[in-house]
Amino acid sequence: MHITDILQPCCVELHGQADSMPQAIHRLAGLLAAGGNLTDAAAFEADVLAREELGATCVGGGLAIPHAKSAAVRTAGVAVLTLDPPLECSTPDNVPVRMLFLIAAPADANDLHVQVLGELATLLLDKDLCARLEQAASPEAFCALIAGQEGAATSRPPEPACHCAVLAVTACPTGLAHTYLAAEALQQAARQRGMRIKVETNGAVGVNQRLTEEEIAEADCIIVAADRAVSMARFVGKRLISVSAREGIRDAGALLDRAARHDAPVYRGGEALRANDWRELGREAYRHLMSGISHMLPFVVAGGVLIALALLLQSFGVAQDLIVMMSTVGRTAFVLVYPVLAAFIAYSIGGTPAFMPGLMGGYLAQLGTTTGSQDTWISSSFWGALVAGFAAGLLVRLLTQASRRLPAALENVKTGLLIPACSLLAVGALMVLLVNPPLGQFNEWLCHWLSGMGGGSRLALAAVLGGLMATDYGGPINKAAYLTGTVALVNDQYDIMAAVMIGGMVPPIGVALACLFFPDRFSAEERRTAPQNLLMGASFVTEGALPFALRDPLRVGPACMLGSALAGLLAVLFGCGCPAPHGGLFLIAVIQNPLGFLLALAAGSMLTCLLMGVLKKPLRS
């Protein structure tokens, strides 16, 4: 599919203005609605914002490509917005966004949006084209430039099959833009150098241009530009350069020059490629942890909502069988939280062979299995699952490396019996003998400590967690506080989850109120975002306050943190409880003491609003 097949001039706005990514997406959704692509612009906009929560779609170089599949899309379409001035937001290269492409695909369109995204990412790698697009005199001229570039790419003669001295693999966490941008950058740099290259892309729709055993055997060097785990065992014994997908985009030429000089170590398998870089090891561990948490959260969210609905229906006297069914299903989802967490951490580290021992280790952590009688078992919960996941992944790596010397005739025995059995035995022994006894005791102490905390200590904890939620607006500190809330939730500490959620809701609401009550402190563009920030705050999307914090961190940051801390403290003081980790005010019907929750939210938001009014000076002065 070509971009021009689904891009209309009426869906192109040149030299527009936007103060935040949600505002830009709102304008783009309006263009698609005007072009007849949408049945419900608001619903589609919500789906795009939900996709943005999974990972920002700013790809660097002044470009952003938000996208979503949605039931609110009638026909596939692309909308374009060029910005003057550029939008200051968090981007991979810290370059403000100057041009946005919004891709809309119907819910039943399979991989259409991924195909369009790959095509678009490839075209936009041409910096000269991007410059000409930004200077286009009209929407019709903009579309003509895209059509001309697509025509040139189509007319390029196919490269004859031949020996490729350099092979490459690209991948990113979502399998979308960066995967294809890195691939095109490497191919373009290879053409400039007269080199032959084949690039395997590990995208959202699977693996394209998969490298064969023969190609790998004949290659002089392998370049892996990936931000997530890819199959590495096939490259043992080959010279290998491992970088992030972003480096593959930015430094494609330098990487190929290294490959041509054979300036790369021989990959031995198993060991970290950059083990001497402790910062990189920390980032790798964080990626593996986030992989597990991202797969775990749906179980916590869905299970919590079902349990909360069961409690709500019980108060209305609904049939007992329905209540029992919903509660049982919800609590069963909670039982799977730690096995899923450990399984996907292990899978991220050691691949498919590590999934089973990780899953079993997480289940043993959930049960708290020890050598004692079952009535003495105490779940090691989150902490045990973390150990199980990392241990299983690393152990499978070691076993894979150690079994390389086995005869080829034993390959099936190795993968089908030796590695699964040995890894399960080792992880099981680790959990039962070494991990569960102390961590189970620690977890029991922690639960008793949280349950038995006096008023002052519990209020202090709530205030700290609420404040941390407003520290970096969706960054690592925010996620750490949120993770604390979800762990407390699984252990039935609903008030801690309430403090965490309300702490994340205050910043965008407080900023919106400040725009309404102190309009002379904000620009016209900032004031126009107030309604959107009210909606984002009500939906528990903390990032709505991020543009304000980036422009004025010394005033906005403390105001948001203090307001969130107050809201978290009051939520616990009023006895509020939240049985699900997401939803914001849309969960108000199932929140314990909803009136107290609303009062705490109002108090924290007003404090943020007043502090911003005091700290920020009128723009006229």
XYZ file of C-alpha atoms in Angstrom:
621
model
C 0.000 0.000 0.000
C 1.182 3.529 -0.833
C 0.757 6.506 1.489
C -0.956 8.479 -1.265
C -3.685 5.820 -1.461
C -4.992 6.979 1.922
C -3.729 10.578 2.183
C -6.116 13.353 1.108
C -5.165 17.037 0.764
C -8.056 17.931 3.088
C -6.287 15.941 5.827
C -3.121 18.053 5.626
C -2.707 21.179 7.772
C 0.428 23.242 7.205
C 2.077 25.600 9.714
C -0.353 24.779 12.518
C 0.179 25.227 16.250
C -0.057 22.811 19.169
C 1.061 23.127 22.767
C 1.148 19.437 23.592
C 1.036 16.056 21.931
C -2.616 15.459 23.001
C -3.563 18.797 21.456
C -1.760 17.926 18.220
C -3.512 14.544 18.118
C -6.843 16.322 18.679
C -6.226 18.522 15.619
C -5.166 15.540 13.513
C -8.241 13.541 14.535
C -10.358 16.514 13.479
C -8.740 16.450 10.038
C -9.502 12.744 9.637
C -13.088 13.319 10.751
C -13.449 16.104 8.179
C -12.072 13.752 5.533
C -14.752 11.161 6.307
C -12.356 8.564 7.724
C -13.894 8.396 11.216
C -17.272 7.491 12.661
C -16.435 8.910 16.101
C -13.545 11.372 16.366
C -13.557 11.440 20.186
C -13.388 7.644 20.462
C -10.559 7.466 17.939
C -8.662 10.226 19.748
C -8.982 8.260 23.005
C -7.601 5.146 21.282
C -4.610 7.106 19.952
C -3.875 8.558 23.405
C -4.122 5.062 24.904
C -1.551 3.883 22.332
C 0.693 6.827 23.292
C 0.667 5.602 26.905
C 2.357 2.383 25.756
C 5.261 4.375 24.341
C 5.721 7.761 22.761
C 5.692 7.742 18.937
C 8.186 10.577 18.475
C 10.853 9.004 16.254
C 13.406 11.821 16.319
C 14.526 14.220 13.648
C 11.549 16.477 14.368
C 9.032 13.764 13.410
C 6.227 11.961 15.239
C 4.035 9.184 13.835
C 1.137 8.492 16.251
C -1.126 5.654 15.128
C -3.952 3.412 16.278
C -6.336 0.683 15.166
C -9.838 1.622 16.256
C -13.464 0.628 15.833
C -14.122 4.350 15.304
C -12.288 4.285 11.938
C -14.521 3.944 8.865
C -11.728 3.838 6.279
C -7.955 3.910 6.675
C -6.396 7.334 6.460
C -3.396 9.513 7.216
C -3.523 13.074 8.554
C -0.572 15.471 8.575
C 0.189 18.489 10.753
C 3.303 20.630 10.334
C 4.043 22.870 13.307
C 5.312 26.429 13.486
C 6.671 26.867 16.105
C 7.830 23.282 16.763
C 6.396 21.323 19.686
C 8.705 20.974 22.694
C 8.214 17.450 24.042
C 10.192 14.376 25.032
C 11.914 12.993 21.906
C 14.773 10.493 21.413
C 17.187 13.179 20.176
C 15.744 16.173 22.087
C 14.768 17.817 18.766
C 11.327 19.502 18.922
C 8.611 17.946 16.772
C 7.995 19.855 13.526
C 5.823 17.391 11.615
C 3.264 14.766 12.679
C 1.639 11.984 10.662
C -1.392 10.321 12.297
C -2.258 6.867 10.916
C -5.831 5.606 11.393
C -6.667 1.967 10.663
C -9.953 0.073 11.138
C -10.032 -2.427 13.998
C -10.320 -5.359 11.558
C -7.507 -4.193 9.254
C -4.945 -6.682 10.599
C -1.475 -5.220 9.980
C -2.487 -2.323 7.699
C -1.257 0.370 10.098
C 2.085 -1.413 10.460
C 2.540 -1.578 6.679
C 1.739 2.123 6.351
C 4.023 2.933 9.267
C 6.916 1.038 7.721
C 6.381 2.743 4.357
C 6.118 6.164 5.974
C 9.143 5.658 8.217
C 11.200 4.643 5.189
C 10.182 7.708 3.162
C 10.801 10.141 6.004
C 14.352 8.928 6.453
C 15.160 11.172 3.472
C 16.027 14.456 5.205
C 15.809 16.390 1.944
C 12.239 15.168 1.466
C 11.340 16.198 5.027
C 12.709 19.696 4.411
C 10.696 20.018 1.183
C 7.549 18.747 2.924
C 7.907 21.361 5.671
C 8.223 24.086 3.017
C 5.280 22.870 0.894
C 3.099 25.780 -0.216
C -0.205 23.900 -0.085
C -1.702 20.556 0.982
C -1.866 19.551 -2.698
C 1.855 20.260 -3.099
C 2.565 18.248 0.068
C 0.713 15.205 -1.300
C 2.470 15.585 -4.657
C 5.875 15.422 -2.961
C 4.885 12.188 -1.182
C 3.582 10.715 -4.449
C 6.778 11.626 -6.289
C 8.978 10.028 -3.646
C 6.881 6.842 -3.638
C 7.095 6.680 -7.421
C 10.883 7.000 -7.319
C 11.142 4.234 -4.719
C 8.889 1.947 -6.800
C 10.925 2.497 -9.966
C 14.226 1.609 -8.279
C 15.462 -1.655 -9.846
C 15.596 -4.630 -7.480
C 19.013 -5.601 -6.259
C 20.225 -8.923 -7.640
C 20.597 -11.777 -5.217
C 24.203 -12.174 -4.198
C 26.468 -12.825 -1.283
C 25.970 -10.231 1.469
C 29.141 -9.503 3.381
C 27.168 -7.682 6.095
C 23.883 -8.774 7.659
C 21.753 -6.782 10.081
C 18.837 -7.271 12.453
C 16.615 -4.420 13.659
C 13.978 -4.412 16.401
C 12.354 -2.027 18.872
C 9.960 -2.612 21.809
C 6.808 -1.956 19.756
C 8.157 -3.326 16.473
C 7.074 -0.214 14.625
C 8.826 2.992 13.559
C 12.371 2.526 14.891
C 12.559 -1.015 13.494
C 12.014 0.175 9.925
C 13.895 3.456 10.271
C 17.020 1.586 11.366
C 16.650 -0.908 8.519
C 16.299 1.826 5.893
C 19.209 3.809 7.376
C 21.508 0.792 7.119
C 20.378 -0.002 3.576
C 20.806 3.605 2.485
C 24.287 3.843 4.013
C 25.251 0.550 2.345
C 24.156 1.835 -1.085
C 26.255 4.968 -0.592
C 29.297 2.782 0.143
C 28.694 0.250 -2.595
C 28.239 -2.489 0.023
C 25.789 -5.373 -0.033
C 23.574 -5.791 3.009
C 20.503 -7.750 4.006
C 18.418 -6.508 6.939
C 16.034 -8.658 8.975
C 13.253 -6.584 10.597
C 11.598 -7.920 13.749
C 8.392 -5.895 13.451
C 4.960 -5.982 15.006
C 3.719 -8.304 12.237
C 6.597 -10.734 12.611
C 10.009 -11.245 11.064
C 10.612 -10.039 7.511
C 13.687 -10.905 5.425
C 14.696 -13.598 7.907
C 18.414 -14.389 7.732
C 19.123 -17.938 6.616
C 21.782 -20.236 8.030
C 23.697 -20.075 4.734
C 23.711 -16.275 4.710
C 24.893 -16.124 8.313
C 27.649 -18.644 7.626
C 28.962 -16.588 4.677
C 28.642 -13.143 6.300
C 31.711 -11.252 7.468
C 29.898 -9.264 10.166
C 26.474 -8.996 11.817
C 24.963 -5.701 13.005
C 22.191 -5.988 15.611
C 20.376 -2.659 16.103
C 17.717 -3.620 18.624
C 16.090 -2.382 21.825
C 14.601 -5.735 22.765
C 15.614 -9.365 22.760
C 16.164 -10.986 19.358
C 17.386 -14.461 18.473
C 21.149 -14.351 19.069
C 22.232 -17.995 19.314
C 22.465 -18.239 15.506
C 25.288 -15.649 15.496
C 27.706 -17.543 17.736
C 31.180 -17.464 16.199
C 30.503 -14.442 13.955
C 31.817 -10.897 14.326
C 28.939 -8.954 15.810
C 28.179 -5.290 16.552
C 25.313 -4.716 19.003
C 23.746 -1.252 19.360
C 20.351 0.284 20.065
C 17.874 0.876 17.260
C 18.380 4.606 17.729
C 22.136 4.223 17.121
C 21.321 2.174 14.045
C 19.350 5.123 12.682
C 21.819 7.819 13.693
C 25.155 6.077 13.055
C 24.372 3.629 10.241
C 27.380 4.707 8.169
C 29.823 4.417 11.057
C 28.499 0.946 11.892
C 29.049 -0.242 8.325
C 32.553 1.241 8.338
C 33.303 -0.757 11.501
C 31.951 -3.881 9.861
C 34.125 -3.307 6.777
C 37.222 -2.970 8.998
C 36.262 -6.129 10.920
C 36.283 -3.888 14.008
C 33.925 -6.103 16.004
C 34.334 -8.853 18.609
C 33.427 -12.446 17.875
C 30.139 -13.293 19.560
C 30.496 -16.246 21.922
C 26.868 -16.411 23.032
C 25.282 -15.964 26.426
C 27.545 -13.240 27.784
C 26.517 -9.619 27.759
C 28.062 -7.929 24.743
C 28.977 -4.864 26.756
C 29.437 -6.355 30.190
C 31.915 -3.674 31.189
C 29.315 -0.936 30.802
C 27.448 -1.021 34.114
C 25.068 1.701 33.013
C 24.125 -0.354 29.971
C 23.644 -3.435 32.152
C 21.307 -1.400 34.340
C 19.308 -0.319 31.307
C 19.118 -3.924 30.121
C 17.829 -5.073 33.510
C 15.237 -2.285 33.449
C 14.074 -3.372 29.963
C 13.669 -6.970 31.124
C 11.743 -5.826 34.211
C 9.452 -3.587 32.131
C 8.813 -6.487 29.754
C 7.504 -8.539 32.663
C 5.498 -5.702 34.179
C 3.849 -4.748 30.873
C 2.555 -8.315 30.522
C 1.581 -8.507 34.205
C -0.481 -5.306 34.426
C -3.486 -6.485 32.353
C -4.036 -9.271 34.891
C -3.970 -6.772 37.769
C -6.239 -4.281 35.984
C -8.825 -6.765 34.722
C -8.792 -8.829 37.921
C -9.173 -5.743 40.098
C -12.071 -4.409 38.035
C -13.938 -7.740 38.209
C -13.481 -7.952 41.980
C -14.637 -4.343 42.366
C -17.695 -4.938 40.172
C -18.570 -8.016 42.208
C -18.508 -5.923 45.389
C -20.603 -3.217 43.713
C -23.206 -5.677 42.424
C -23.401 -7.295 45.856
C -24.557 -3.987 47.319
C -27.433 -3.953 44.785
C -28.555 -7.471 45.635
C -27.669 -9.011 42.267
C -27.807 -12.802 41.859
C -25.213 -14.452 44.088
C -23.998 -16.833 41.367
C -22.962 -13.927 39.148
C -21.137 -12.234 42.023
C -19.266 -15.421 42.939
C -18.315 -16.017 39.301
C -16.928 -12.491 38.812
C -15.062 -12.527 42.109
C -13.577 -15.971 41.413
C -12.392 -15.025 37.924
C -10.898 -11.768 39.226
C -9.014 -13.468 42.043
C -7.785 -16.169 39.657
C -6.324 -13.391 37.506
C -4.514 -12.149 40.623
C -3.088 -15.645 41.172
C -1.486 -15.476 37.712
C 0.116 -12.057 38.255
C 3.446 -13.270 39.645
C 3.863 -16.307 37.348
C 3.287 -14.059 34.308
C 5.692 -11.420 35.647
C 8.478 -13.958 36.157
C 7.789 -15.769 32.877
C 8.114 -12.678 30.703
C 11.178 -11.363 32.525
C 12.801 -14.741 31.875
C 11.593 -14.771 28.267
C 13.060 -11.304 27.680
C 16.458 -12.513 28.934
C 16.709 -16.087 27.700
C 14.115 -16.413 24.958
C 11.518 -19.156 24.575
C 13.428 -21.852 26.553
C 13.385 -19.574 29.625
C 9.612 -19.025 29.607
C 8.663 -22.308 31.288
C 11.140 -22.194 34.208
C 10.294 -18.517 34.703
C 6.577 -19.317 34.828
C 7.127 -22.159 37.287
C 9.439 -20.049 39.438
C 6.807 -17.311 39.594
C 4.144 -19.854 40.544
C 6.358 -21.233 43.308
C 6.823 -17.647 44.524
C 3.038 -17.161 44.474
C 2.519 -20.331 46.525
C 5.493 -19.684 48.808
C 6.537 -23.331 48.460
C 9.190 -24.564 50.900
C 10.249 -27.951 52.244
C 7.947 -27.474 55.237
C 4.294 -28.440 55.470
C 1.887 -26.530 53.233
C 0.263 -24.651 56.107
C 3.628 -22.968 56.779
C 4.054 -21.652 53.222
C 4.140 -17.859 52.859
C 4.054 -16.273 49.413
C 7.224 -14.404 48.471
C 4.989 -12.532 45.956
C 6.541 -9.772 43.862
C 10.058 -10.086 45.269
C 10.204 -13.830 44.737
C 8.827 -13.479 41.212
C 11.556 -10.948 40.385
C 14.255 -13.352 41.541
C 12.619 -16.247 39.686
C 12.368 -14.324 36.423
C 15.935 -13.060 36.353
C 17.339 -16.357 37.647
C 15.483 -18.430 35.045
C 16.531 -16.173 32.175
C 20.195 -16.072 33.158
C 20.291 -19.788 33.934
C 18.918 -20.722 30.513
C 21.516 -18.450 28.922
C 24.270 -20.287 30.798
C 22.857 -23.722 29.975
C 22.580 -22.814 26.300
C 26.189 -21.660 26.271
C 27.415 -24.718 28.181
C 25.603 -27.154 25.880
C 27.083 -25.763 22.670
C 29.819 -28.393 22.709
C 27.378 -31.299 22.653
C 27.290 -33.327 19.421
C 24.840 -32.127 16.778
C 23.022 -35.463 17.046
C 21.926 -34.487 20.562
C 20.405 -31.147 19.504
C 16.820 -32.380 19.957
C 17.681 -33.928 23.307
C 19.308 -30.675 24.420
C 16.400 -28.402 23.509
C 13.598 -30.823 24.302
C 14.884 -32.410 27.512
C 18.172 -31.245 28.992
C 17.638 -27.469 29.113
C 13.950 -27.624 30.231
C 14.573 -30.268 32.904
C 17.811 -28.776 34.244
C 16.471 -25.224 34.301
C 13.248 -26.253 36.059
C 15.170 -28.282 38.638
C 17.610 -25.451 39.314
C 14.959 -22.713 39.515
C 12.715 -24.921 41.639
C 15.521 -25.685 44.076
C 16.499 -22.019 44.216
C 12.953 -20.918 45.028
C 12.065 -23.696 47.475
C 15.354 -23.797 49.385
C 16.832 -20.294 49.196
C 14.342 -17.669 48.035
C 10.900 -18.437 49.432
C 11.858 -18.953 53.106
C 13.472 -15.516 53.691
C 11.423 -13.537 51.169
C 8.211 -15.130 52.379
C 9.031 -13.964 55.896
C 9.956 -10.525 54.563
C 6.710 -10.299 52.598
C 4.670 -11.308 55.650
C 6.484 -8.706 57.756
C 5.889 -6.070 55.079
C 2.164 -6.843 54.890
C 1.853 -6.756 58.687
C 3.835 -3.518 58.763
C 1.563 -1.897 56.182
C -1.568 -3.192 57.908
C -0.364 -2.160 61.344
C 1.031 1.231 60.436
C -0.199 3.922 62.760
C -2.080 6.875 61.396
C 0.962 9.126 61.100
C 3.230 6.582 59.405
C 0.596 5.463 56.920
C -0.270 9.044 56.069
C 3.420 9.823 55.531
C 3.762 6.849 53.179
C 0.686 7.964 51.242
C 2.035 11.510 50.936
C 5.432 10.284 49.717
C 3.917 7.957 47.111
C 1.509 10.645 45.935
C 4.353 13.136 45.558
C 6.536 10.634 43.691
C 3.752 10.110 41.145
C 4.166 13.785 40.179
C 7.971 13.778 40.110
C 8.725 12.889 36.486
C 5.293 12.514 34.847
C 5.440 8.931 33.622
C 9.208 8.461 34.035
C 11.066 5.838 36.107
C 10.250 7.439 39.497
C 6.568 7.653 38.610
C 6.607 4.007 37.498
C 8.365 2.913 40.704
C 5.658 4.570 42.815
C 2.954 3.058 40.605
C 4.536 -0.382 40.918
C 4.477 -0.003 44.712
C 0.758 0.692 44.475
C 0.066 -2.374 42.342
C 2.033 -4.617 44.712
C 0.015 -3.212 47.620
C -3.186 -3.773 45.635
C -2.449 -7.460 45.063
C -1.939 -7.716 48.837
C -5.367 -6.085 49.466
C -3.909 -2.735 50.568
C -6.444 -0.732 48.570
C -5.783 2.576 50.329
C -2.161 2.654 49.101
C -3.382 2.181 45.526
C -5.841 5.029 46.042
C -3.011 7.332 47.171
C -0.921 6.376 44.140
C -3.738 6.853 41.646
C -4.889 10.183 43.027
C -1.276 11.388 43.067
C -1.093 10.782 39.318
C -4.406 12.535 38.653
C -3.612 15.829 40.402
C -0.914 17.344 38.090
C -2.975 17.666 34.875
C -6.101 18.756 36.772
C -4.133 21.274 38.850
C -2.487 22.697 35.728
C -5.865 22.989 33.989
C -7.370 24.824 36.981
C -4.386 27.188 37.092
C -4.985 28.039 33.424
C -8.612 28.858 34.263
C -8.057 30.836 37.478
C -4.749 32.525 36.576
C -4.966 33.017 32.796
C -2.431 35.849 32.783
C 0.292 33.337 33.822
C -0.118 31.249 30.668
C -0.008 31.714 26.913
C -3.139 31.383 24.791
C -1.941 27.993 23.529
C -1.422 26.752 27.094
C -4.887 27.933 28.132
C -6.468 26.053 25.246
C -5.157 22.762 26.667
C -7.111 23.167 29.938
C -10.138 21.033 28.887
C -7.871 18.278 27.598
C -5.860 18.255 30.826
C -9.044 18.000 32.889
C -10.003 14.914 30.885
C -6.502 13.436 31.108
C -6.368 13.974 34.858
C -9.770 12.360 35.310
C -8.472 9.400 33.260
C -5.270 9.036 35.361
C -2.939 10.210 32.563
C -0.255 12.174 34.423
C 1.633 13.132 31.258
C -0.838 15.943 30.529
C 1.187 18.219 32.817
C 4.507 17.359 31.165
C 4.625 20.249 28.627
C 4.093 22.770 31.446
C 6.794 21.150 33.580
C 9.282 21.144 30.700
C 8.784 24.879 30.136
C 8.934 25.901 33.805
C 10.235 22.996 35.931
C 11.228 25.057 38.990
C 7.672 26.311 39.527
C 5.417 23.662 38.029
C 7.335 20.697 39.501
C 7.073 21.631 43.208
C 3.460 22.762 42.788
C 2.447 19.411 41.291
C 4.424 17.348 43.809
C 2.968 19.151 46.836
C -0.568 18.936 45.467
C -0.195 15.219 44.751
C 1.316 14.584 48.184
C -1.634 16.335 49.858
C -4.139 14.381 47.779
C -2.472 11.054 48.603
C -2.396 11.891 52.303
C -6.072 12.924 52.358
C -7.154 9.853 50.384
C -5.758 7.585 53.103
C -6.974 9.882 55.890
C -10.533 9.698 54.500
C -10.364 5.899 54.256
C -10.476 5.711 50.463
C -9.594 2.495 48.674
C -9.091 1.722 44.987
C -9.512 -1.927 43.903
C -8.010 -1.460 40.406
C -4.743 0.141 39.273
C -6.120 2.225 36.401
C -9.216 4.130 35.371
C -9.238 7.326 37.434
C -12.697 8.803 37.971
C -14.202 6.172 35.685
C -13.799 3.806 38.656
C -15.591 6.137 41.056
C -18.508 3.721 41.447
C -16.242 1.025 42.902
C -13.877 3.236 44.940
C -14.267 2.968 48.692
C -15.558 6.299 50.078
C -15.958 8.000 46.679
C -16.911 11.332 48.279
C -13.673 11.364 50.270
C -11.740 10.510 47.105
C -13.304 13.444 45.248
C -12.597 15.803 48.160
C -8.951 14.693 48.314
C -8.617 15.124 44.550
C -10.157 18.590 44.702
C -7.916 19.661 47.601
C -4.708 18.457 45.952
C -5.629 19.964 42.591
C -6.525 23.332 44.152
C -3.234 23.395 46.065
C -1.344 22.813 42.812
C -3.429 25.519 41.140
C -2.826 28.083 43.916
C 0.898 27.352 44.126
C 1.269 27.825 40.390
C -0.648 31.091 40.645
C 1.707 32.304 43.374
C 4.976 31.003 41.924
C 4.420 31.944 38.284
C 4.536 35.618 37.373
C 2.114 37.270 34.938
C 3.433 37.119 31.390
C 3.062 40.890 31.012
C 5.675 41.516 33.719
